[in-house]
Amino acid sequence: MSPEPARNAPCPCGSGRKYKRCCGAGGRGASVAASADKVEQIFRFYQQGNFQAASHLAEQLLRQQPNDATLVEAAAVSALQLGHVEHAVDRFNRLLQLQPDNARTHSNLCLALHLLGRDEAAFEHGQNAIRLDPKLADAWNNLGNIYKTGNHLEGAREHYERALSLNAGDPRVHVNAGTASQLLGDLETAERRYRDALALHDGFAPAWNNLGAVLQKQGRYDESAQAYRKALKLEPANPETLNNYGVLLFERGEIEAARELFEQAIAADPDYVGAYASLGNLHDRLQEQEAVTRYYDKALLLDPDNTTVHCNLGYRCFELGHQKEAVEHFIHALKTDPNSAKALAGLGKAMLRQDDMDRAVEYIGKALQLAPRDIHVHMARALLDTRQRNLDSAEAEWKYVIEQQPGMSDGYIGLATHYAELGDQEAARAQYHAAEANQAVSPRLYHTWSGQEEKVHNLDEAERLAHKALELNPSYAGLSILRARLARRRKDLTGALEILQEIDPATIENNLIKAGYLFELGNVLDKLGRYDEAFTAYDAANQAKNGYIGRIYDPEEDRQKFSRWKTFFTPDNWHRLEKLSRPADIKGAQPVFIVGFPRSGTSLLEQILGSHPLISPAGELDSITDLANYKAGEITGSNLPYPELLLDAAAPHDGHKLAALRDYYLSHLAALGVTDGNSRWVTDKLPHNAIHLGLIALLFPRSPIIHISRHPLNSCLSAYFSNFFSAHRYTSSLESTARHYGQVMEMLEHYRSIGIHFLEVHYEDLVTDQEQVTRRIFDYIGAPWDDACLQHHKSARIVKTASYEQVTQKIYTSSLYRYRNYREAVQPIIPILASTIARFGYTTD
């Protein structure tokens, strides 16, 4: 230590005052500086890592020399190392009283306050530190930590990089910079920073751990595993690395090895939340629900705001069909970490289920930017591509998922379903066989496969696959539902009911499966003539379905939509639009639009027409709906919604824009490959096209439009009794179904009143006099008669709609007066439908 300064000399504490008025004010005896040997001993203790001894000696000397800045600083940093953060803050504040312009002290106080979560005060001291000393690397690093905690990741990375420009020799700062880049989705920069840290200190375990995580996200699994093993060799009991390595093995299908690592993580730190979340996820994969609940409850007890836990719970709730809870968990996860790609992807999937396409595109797009290799993001992207008809991209996304995780069934199920929807059953089966070859089987895989075989009438194969699923999990309720359906299709109604009665619906946690169970129970009871019980089952089924969708029908929103369309499609506006439209010479088959309320006979009518050698059935095409919902605005450059964009003065329509809209539809039709050189017509039987006759007539003025109607009470009951999801939110109750039905029928009448022509066909006439009605339809279309249309039930065509079972049978008339079986149930909706019933010439007898 230096000798005591003269009393009029500046005080060495840095206060700027004279020594006699500062540290020497208490008299010479009280102000004598601590002996050099004891201060040096404090420093030796600190450098040896004996922070307890350093702190004890510093505090002891401070009692004698309370204004000695060196001792105050030594006590502060020792307390910080010991984790006595509040005490460290007190000492740093005291030091600032003695040395208010000490940049290092401001920086250290910034660090201590940040550890206490007092980031506003911490930020102020960090700013003071770099103001006093812009070259103080630690201060830039500490500010970077505050930015990262606040999820201002660009700011965090900028501050870390500035720290590295001042001092590139600290591996901790390289790791911090890498973490910020990793969270921003910049995996290449993150990897480089972690490797820079290891070049400085090959034994720095956090760098190996983080490098493993980045390599894992890049799909470099062998390198990732090697990095985790190196980290564990350095720190065998590090719970984070044990958990991360376990997640890698879990994703590669090594379930038991992953479980062992998760349990080791908990043994190393019983309060490590990540391992409980991982075990919850593992048991969810194994469908061990009691364990799932136990581990997630423990995780939330330890950390109620943990992003990973809420994200995992969000996915679990989503898969269980608890839509509201899933959205809440994803939002909670994003509040803590707005850059969680997995949470964004999950929320995007939830928005898809709710038909909120704008937000789905936003969330999934952001997730893809943040984590371009994350399989959860790619699965969400595949679903989005499917909804947007980007079928090649959807196929590529599912293939990517399979490539990255060949031991997980989700990718095979997604790709097989994709091929099945395209009508390529062999390609779909190939994916299921590939899953078996890669030991990626699950009850859900066999359930989906069995369901697809049932739809193409391979009932024996469907039953075999159902039993394979039951072998994997005898309590899986979804397979019992499928077995009951197979029994019902074989006319064994008693057997079907016995299978269903083995299940207590209250024990079915999955809303999708519960809805399927209750709809199937309703179907069986209906066929057994137990109509009151059937309606109770259908009612409960729709309540479960509503929980799955999470967004039910809003009658006022529906009314306003139809009112706006009627206001736009006036006779004057239609006259203006007709002047823009020119009959197009369509190369190939002319579209024929079959419209109507769902379950009113559109599938049956298409099956009949599709038996004609010159007519190709295309099924339900969403292209018109896509144009009305969002695509027309993209194509025409209009910022107005449909239908106002059709007469947008700022982006006026002309023949070229209408041709572009028409080509969008025709290109999607051509991509299906359902027509050939013999096809003169092609049917599009999407029922919901009934509300878009204005757009159809504008784009295809030569195309026949056929509206098939059915007794309104029967239409509403059949729709309500169908296991519809998503786009059929109006079936949330029988009353809402009736209200929507009335709006659709009024819209059709409005189109007729402005001069849009279509052929009206009653379902009842079609099934009682098929030939006469079919001949009338062919005359309207301009097609010659063909006797094959009377044998539609012999067609090899696969029907993908909810009516697939009925339309592959001979025409039957047993459903003509179905509403009479449910007289009490339909009483509340008769006043809603009275005018439509009268207009169509029906009665309620």
PDB file of C-alpha atoms in Angstrom, residues 315-504:
ATOM      1  CA  TYR A 315     -48.916 -28.730 -28.593  1.00  0.00           C
ATOM      2  CA  ARG A 316     -50.409 -31.291 -26.254  1.00  0.00           C
ATOM      3  CA  CYS A 317     -53.664 -29.339 -25.959  1.00  0.00           C
ATOM      4  CA  PHE A 318     -53.710 -28.814 -29.719  1.00  0.00           C
ATOM      5  CA  GLU A 319     -53.374 -32.545 -30.373  1.00  0.00           C
ATOM      6  CA  LEU A 320     -56.061 -33.255 -27.772  1.00  0.00           C
ATOM      7  CA  GLY A 321     -58.396 -30.814 -29.487  1.00  0.00           C
ATOM      8  CA  HIS A 322     -58.500 -28.372 -26.572  1.00  0.00           C
ATOM      9  CA  GLN A 323     -58.135 -25.403 -28.879  1.00  0.00           C
ATOM     10  CA  LYS A 324     -58.748 -22.573 -26.431  1.00  0.00           C
ATOM     11  CA  GLU A 325     -56.212 -23.911 -23.950  1.00  0.00           C
ATOM     12  CA  ALA A 326     -53.680 -24.543 -26.730  1.00  0.00           C
ATOM     13  CA  VAL A 327     -53.876 -20.936 -27.900  1.00  0.00           C
ATOM     14  CA  GLU A 328     -53.533 -19.687 -24.317  1.00  0.00           C
ATOM     15  CA  HIS A 329     -50.368 -21.744 -23.779  1.00  0.00           C
ATOM     16  CA  PHE A 330     -48.801 -20.622 -27.060  1.00  0.00           C
ATOM     17  CA  ILE A 331     -49.523 -16.973 -26.264  1.00  0.00           C
ATOM     18  CA  HIS A 332     -48.096 -17.426 -22.760  1.00  0.00           C
ATOM     19  CA  ALA A 333     -44.951 -18.968 -24.237  1.00  0.00           C
ATOM     20  CA  LEU A 334     -44.564 -16.081 -26.679  1.00  0.00           C
ATOM     21  CA  LYS A 335     -44.958 -13.480 -23.933  1.00  0.00           C
ATOM     22  CA  THR A 336     -41.859 -14.905 -22.315  1.00  0.00           C
ATOM     23  CA  ASP A 337     -40.026 -15.537 -25.584  1.00  0.00           C
ATOM     24  CA  PRO A 338     -41.531 -13.755 -28.619  1.00  0.00           C
ATOM     25  CA  ASN A 339     -38.966 -15.502 -30.814  1.00  0.00           C
ATOM     26  CA  SER A 340     -39.930 -19.067 -29.935  1.00  0.00           C
ATOM     27  CA  ALA A 341     -40.278 -20.620 -33.377  1.00  0.00           C
ATOM     28  CA  LYS A 342     -41.966 -23.719 -31.952  1.00  0.00           C
ATOM     29  CA  ALA A 343     -44.620 -21.612 -30.198  1.00  0.00           C
ATOM     30  CA  LEU A 344     -45.164 -19.493 -33.322  1.00  0.00           C
ATOM     31  CA  ALA A 345     -45.587 -22.613 -35.447  1.00  0.00           C
ATOM     32  CA  GLY A 346     -48.052 -24.060 -32.942  1.00  0.00           C
ATOM     33  CA  LEU A 347     -50.057 -20.850 -32.858  1.00  0.00           C
ATOM     34  CA  GLY A 348     -50.049 -20.820 -36.650  1.00  0.00           C
ATOM     35  CA  LYS A 349     -51.518 -24.332 -36.695  1.00  0.00           C
ATOM     36  CA  ALA A 350     -54.149 -23.240 -34.190  1.00  0.00           C
ATOM     37  CA  MET A 351     -55.078 -20.307 -36.439  1.00  0.00           C
ATOM     38  CA  LEU A 352     -55.378 -22.683 -39.399  1.00  0.00           C
ATOM     39  CA  ARG A 353     -57.835 -24.758 -37.412  1.00  0.00           C
ATOM     40  CA  GLN A 354     -59.853 -21.591 -36.777  1.00  0.00           C
ATOM     41  CA  ASP A 355     -59.712 -20.587 -40.481  1.00  0.00           C
ATOM     42  CA  ASP A 356     -57.771 -17.436 -39.580  1.00  0.00           C
ATOM     43  CA  MET A 357     -55.534 -17.612 -42.640  1.00  0.00           C
ATOM     44  CA  ASP A 358     -53.942 -14.176 -42.272  1.00  0.00           C
ATOM     45  CA  ARG A 359     -52.593 -14.864 -38.809  1.00  0.00           C
ATOM     46  CA  ALA A 360     -51.647 -18.431 -39.723  1.00  0.00           C
ATOM     47  CA  VAL A 361     -49.497 -17.127 -42.579  1.00  0.00           C
ATOM     48  CA  GLU A 362     -47.951 -14.491 -40.300  1.00  0.00           C
ATOM     49  CA  TYR A 363     -47.042 -16.842 -37.453  1.00  0.00           C
ATOM     50  CA  ILE A 364     -45.799 -19.732 -39.569  1.00  0.00           C
ATOM     51  CA  GLY A 365     -43.816 -17.362 -41.808  1.00  0.00           C
ATOM     52  CA  LYS A 366     -42.068 -15.795 -38.803  1.00  0.00           C
ATOM     53  CA  ALA A 367     -41.360 -19.221 -37.325  1.00  0.00           C
ATOM     54  CA  LEU A 368     -39.746 -20.315 -40.586  1.00  0.00           C
ATOM     55  CA  GLN A 369     -37.496 -17.248 -40.564  1.00  0.00           C
ATOM     56  CA  LEU A 370     -36.394 -17.910 -36.991  1.00  0.00           C
ATOM     57  CA  ALA A 371     -35.901 -21.668 -37.313  1.00  0.00           C
ATOM     58  CA  PRO A 372     -35.644 -22.697 -40.964  1.00  0.00           C
ATOM     59  CA  ARG A 373     -34.772 -26.293 -40.057  1.00  0.00           C
ATOM     60  CA  ASP A 374     -37.135 -26.970 -37.155  1.00  0.00           C
ATOM     61  CA  ILE A 375     -39.432 -29.889 -37.979  1.00  0.00           C
ATOM     62  CA  HIS A 376     -42.334 -28.448 -35.992  1.00  0.00           C
ATOM     63  CA  VAL A 377     -42.162 -25.405 -38.237  1.00  0.00           C
ATOM     64  CA  HIS A 378     -42.035 -27.568 -41.356  1.00  0.00           C
ATOM     65  CA  MET A 379     -45.068 -29.579 -40.239  1.00  0.00           C
ATOM     66  CA  ALA A 380     -46.976 -26.338 -39.745  1.00  0.00           C
ATOM     67  CA  ARG A 381     -45.787 -25.139 -43.152  1.00  0.00           C
ATOM     68  CA  ALA A 382     -46.982 -28.390 -44.750  1.00  0.00           C
ATOM     69  CA  LEU A 383     -50.478 -27.855 -43.334  1.00  0.00           C
ATOM     70  CA  LEU A 384     -50.467 -24.241 -44.510  1.00  0.00           C
ATOM     71  CA  ASP A 385     -49.322 -25.247 -47.989  1.00  0.00           C
ATOM     72  CA  THR A 386     -52.105 -27.807 -48.172  1.00  0.00           C
ATOM     73  CA  ARG A 387     -54.716 -25.184 -47.284  1.00  0.00           C
ATOM     74  CA  GLN A 388     -53.244 -22.758 -49.817  1.00  0.00           C
ATOM     75  CA  ARG A 389     -53.149 -25.480 -52.517  1.00  0.00           C
ATOM     76  CA  ASN A 390     -49.351 -25.354 -52.751  1.00  0.00           C
ATOM     77  CA  LEU A 391     -49.370 -29.119 -53.111  1.00  0.00           C
ATOM     78  CA  ASP A 392     -45.809 -29.610 -54.398  1.00  0.00           C
ATOM     79  CA  SER A 393     -44.478 -27.570 -51.492  1.00  0.00           C
ATOM     80  CA  ALA A 394     -46.628 -29.493 -48.999  1.00  0.00           C
ATOM     81  CA  GLU A 395     -45.250 -32.786 -50.322  1.00  0.00           C
ATOM     82  CA  ALA A 396     -41.678 -31.472 -50.009  1.00  0.00           C
ATOM     83  CA  GLU A 397     -42.307 -30.324 -46.441  1.00  0.00           C
ATOM     84  CA  TRP A 398     -43.568 -33.744 -45.330  1.00  0.00           C
ATOM     85  CA  LYS A 399     -40.595 -35.411 -47.011  1.00  0.00           C
ATOM     86  CA  TYR A 400     -38.285 -33.075 -45.100  1.00  0.00           C
ATOM     87  CA  VAL A 401     -39.927 -34.068 -41.810  1.00  0.00           C
ATOM     88  CA  ILE A 402     -39.454 -37.759 -42.620  1.00  0.00           C
ATOM     89  CA  GLU A 403     -35.824 -37.202 -43.632  1.00  0.00           C
ATOM     90  CA  GLN A 404     -35.071 -35.379 -40.389  1.00  0.00           C
ATOM     91  CA  GLN A 405     -36.961 -37.742 -38.101  1.00  0.00           C
ATOM     92  CA  PRO A 406     -37.393 -41.116 -39.798  1.00  0.00           C
ATOM     93  CA  GLY A 407     -38.315 -42.728 -36.478  1.00  0.00           C
ATOM     94  CA  MET A 408     -41.362 -40.494 -35.884  1.00  0.00           C
ATOM     95  CA  SER A 409     -44.739 -41.373 -37.381  1.00  0.00           C
ATOM     96  CA  ASP A 410     -45.999 -37.801 -37.918  1.00  0.00           C
ATOM     97  CA  GLY A 411     -44.198 -37.260 -41.225  1.00  0.00           C
ATOM     98  CA  TYR A 412     -45.397 -40.537 -42.731  1.00  0.00           C
ATOM     99  CA  ILE A 413     -48.974 -39.825 -41.638  1.00  0.00           C
ATOM    100  CA  GLY A 414     -48.819 -36.333 -43.135  1.00  0.00           C
ATOM    101  CA  LEU A 415     -47.398 -37.483 -46.476  1.00  0.00           C
ATOM    102  CA  ALA A 416     -49.726 -40.486 -46.702  1.00  0.00           C
ATOM    103  CA  THR A 417     -52.732 -38.257 -46.015  1.00  0.00           C
ATOM    104  CA  HIS A 418     -51.452 -35.845 -48.671  1.00  0.00           C
ATOM    105  CA  TYR A 419     -51.328 -38.614 -51.289  1.00  0.00           C
ATOM    106  CA  ALA A 420     -54.695 -40.020 -50.226  1.00  0.00           C
ATOM    107  CA  GLU A 421     -56.318 -36.590 -50.678  1.00  0.00           C
ATOM    108  CA  LEU A 422     -54.878 -36.537 -54.204  1.00  0.00           C
ATOM    109  CA  GLY A 423     -56.453 -39.935 -54.853  1.00  0.00           C
ATOM    110  CA  ASP A 424     -53.118 -41.784 -55.047  1.00  0.00           C
ATOM    111  CA  GLN A 425     -53.877 -44.628 -52.678  1.00  0.00           C
ATOM    112  CA  GLU A 426     -50.813 -46.671 -53.621  1.00  0.00           C
ATOM    113  CA  ALA A 427     -48.465 -43.804 -52.825  1.00  0.00           C
ATOM    114  CA  ALA A 428     -50.270 -43.345 -49.509  1.00  0.00           C
ATOM    115  CA  ARG A 429     -49.881 -47.035 -48.655  1.00  0.00           C
ATOM    116  CA  ALA A 430     -46.199 -46.858 -49.556  1.00  0.00           C
ATOM    117  CA  GLN A 431     -45.684 -44.254 -46.838  1.00  0.00           C
ATOM    118  CA  TYR A 432     -47.380 -46.402 -44.232  1.00  0.00           C
ATOM    119  CA  HIS A 433     -45.204 -49.349 -45.207  1.00  0.00           C
ATOM    120  CA  ALA A 434     -42.135 -47.100 -45.011  1.00  0.00           C
ATOM    121  CA  ALA A 435     -43.151 -46.127 -41.482  1.00  0.00           C
ATOM    122  CA  GLU A 436     -43.327 -49.801 -40.534  1.00  0.00           C
ATOM    123  CA  ALA A 437     -39.914 -50.428 -42.111  1.00  0.00           C
ATOM    124  CA  ASN A 438     -38.432 -47.600 -40.040  1.00  0.00           C
ATOM    125  CA  GLN A 439     -40.223 -48.730 -36.850  1.00  0.00           C
ATOM    126  CA  ALA A 440     -42.126 -45.454 -36.782  1.00  0.00           C
ATOM    127  CA  VAL A 441     -45.457 -47.020 -35.919  1.00  0.00           C
ATOM    128  CA  SER A 442     -48.027 -45.662 -33.491  1.00  0.00           C
ATOM    129  CA  PRO A 443     -51.735 -46.161 -32.777  1.00  0.00           C
ATOM    130  CA  ARG A 444     -52.424 -42.922 -34.645  1.00  0.00           C
ATOM    131  CA  LEU A 445     -50.575 -44.176 -37.736  1.00  0.00           C
ATOM    132  CA  TYR A 446     -52.616 -47.394 -37.878  1.00  0.00           C
ATOM    133  CA  HIS A 447     -55.786 -45.482 -37.075  1.00  0.00           C
ATOM    134  CA  THR A 448     -55.247 -43.108 -40.008  1.00  0.00           C
ATOM    135  CA  TRP A 449     -54.243 -45.928 -42.335  1.00  0.00           C
ATOM    136  CA  SER A 450     -57.239 -48.014 -41.306  1.00  0.00           C
ATOM    137  CA  GLY A 451     -59.578 -45.069 -41.838  1.00  0.00           C
ATOM    138  CA  GLN A 452     -58.262 -44.516 -45.352  1.00  0.00           C
ATOM    139  CA  GLU A 453     -58.740 -48.176 -46.245  1.00  0.00           C
ATOM    140  CA  GLU A 454     -62.295 -48.002 -44.929  1.00  0.00           C
ATOM    141  CA  LYS A 455     -63.023 -45.016 -47.169  1.00  0.00           C
ATOM    142  CA  VAL A 456     -61.955 -46.952 -50.265  1.00  0.00           C
ATOM    143  CA  HIS A 457     -64.107 -49.889 -49.100  1.00  0.00           C
ATOM    144  CA  ASN A 458     -61.254 -52.249 -48.140  1.00  0.00           C
ATOM    145  CA  LEU A 459     -63.090 -53.236 -44.985  1.00  0.00           C
ATOM    146  CA  ASP A 460     -61.098 -56.387 -44.189  1.00  0.00           C
ATOM    147  CA  GLU A 461     -57.799 -54.514 -44.463  1.00  0.00           C
ATOM    148  CA  ALA A 462     -59.205 -51.649 -42.402  1.00  0.00           C
ATOM    149  CA  GLU A 463     -60.158 -54.079 -39.652  1.00  0.00           C
ATOM    150  CA  ARG A 464     -56.733 -55.752 -39.709  1.00  0.00           C
ATOM    151  CA  LEU A 465     -55.033 -52.386 -39.267  1.00  0.00           C
ATOM    152  CA  ALA A 466     -57.401 -51.414 -36.491  1.00  0.00           C
ATOM    153  CA  HIS A 467     -56.390 -54.507 -34.567  1.00  0.00           C
ATOM    154  CA  LYS A 468     -52.690 -53.676 -35.083  1.00  0.00           C
ATOM    155  CA  ALA A 469     -53.323 -50.326 -33.448  1.00  0.00           C
ATOM    156  CA  LEU A 470     -55.113 -51.969 -30.567  1.00  0.00           C
ATOM    157  CA  GLU A 471     -52.118 -54.258 -30.054  1.00  0.00           C
ATOM    158  CA  LEU A 472     -49.978 -51.158 -29.497  1.00  0.00           C
ATOM    159  CA  ASN A 473     -52.479 -49.523 -27.152  1.00  0.00           C
ATOM    160  CA  PRO A 474     -55.575 -51.507 -26.133  1.00  0.00           C
ATOM    161  CA  SER A 475     -57.115 -48.429 -24.500  1.00  0.00           C
ATOM    162  CA  TYR A 476     -56.863 -46.173 -27.586  1.00  0.00           C
ATOM    163  CA  ALA A 477     -60.496 -45.097 -28.030  1.00  0.00           C
ATOM    164  CA  GLY A 478     -60.068 -43.972 -31.630  1.00  0.00           C
ATOM    165  CA  LEU A 479     -59.674 -47.531 -32.818  1.00  0.00           C
ATOM    166  CA  SER A 480     -62.777 -48.731 -31.026  1.00  0.00           C
ATOM    167  CA  ILE A 481     -64.692 -46.056 -32.906  1.00  0.00           C
ATOM    168  CA  LEU A 482     -63.299 -47.332 -36.182  1.00  0.00           C
ATOM    169  CA  ARG A 483     -64.144 -50.930 -35.284  1.00  0.00           C
ATOM    170  CA  ALA A 484     -67.704 -49.836 -34.526  1.00  0.00           C
ATOM    171  CA  ARG A 485     -67.946 -48.067 -37.875  1.00  0.00           C
ATOM    172  CA  LEU A 486     -66.727 -51.164 -39.675  1.00  0.00           C
ATOM    173  CA  ALA A 487     -69.320 -53.251 -37.859  1.00  0.00           C
ATOM    174  CA  ARG A 488     -72.035 -50.738 -38.791  1.00  0.00           C
ATOM    175  CA  ARG A 489     -70.994 -50.828 -42.436  1.00  0.00           C
ATOM    176  CA  ARG A 490     -71.358 -54.591 -42.319  1.00  0.00           C
ATOM    177  CA  LYS A 491     -74.888 -54.033 -40.964  1.00  0.00           C
ATOM    178  CA  ASP A 492     -73.949 -55.419 -37.551  1.00  0.00           C
ATOM    179  CA  LEU A 493     -75.599 -52.611 -35.587  1.00  0.00           C
ATOM    180  CA  THR A 494     -75.836 -54.575 -32.354  1.00  0.00           C
ATOM    181  CA  GLY A 495     -72.129 -55.403 -32.509  1.00  0.00           C
ATOM    182  CA  ALA A 496     -71.279 -51.778 -33.278  1.00  0.00           C
ATOM    183  CA  LEU A 497     -73.254 -50.564 -30.272  1.00  0.00           C
ATOM    184  CA  GLU A 498     -71.611 -53.139 -28.006  1.00  0.00           C
ATOM    185  CA  ILE A 499     -68.159 -51.921 -29.050  1.00  0.00           C
ATOM    186  CA  LEU A 500     -69.128 -48.313 -28.369  1.00  0.00           C
ATOM    187  CA  GLN A 501     -70.707 -49.103 -25.037  1.00  0.00           C
ATOM    188  CA  GLU A 502     -67.407 -50.535 -23.832  1.00  0.00           C
ATOM    189  CA  ILE A 503     -66.114 -46.941 -23.753  1.00  0.00           C
ATOM    190  CA  ASP A 504     -66.983 -44.270 -21.220  1.00  0.00           C
TER     191      ASP A 504
END
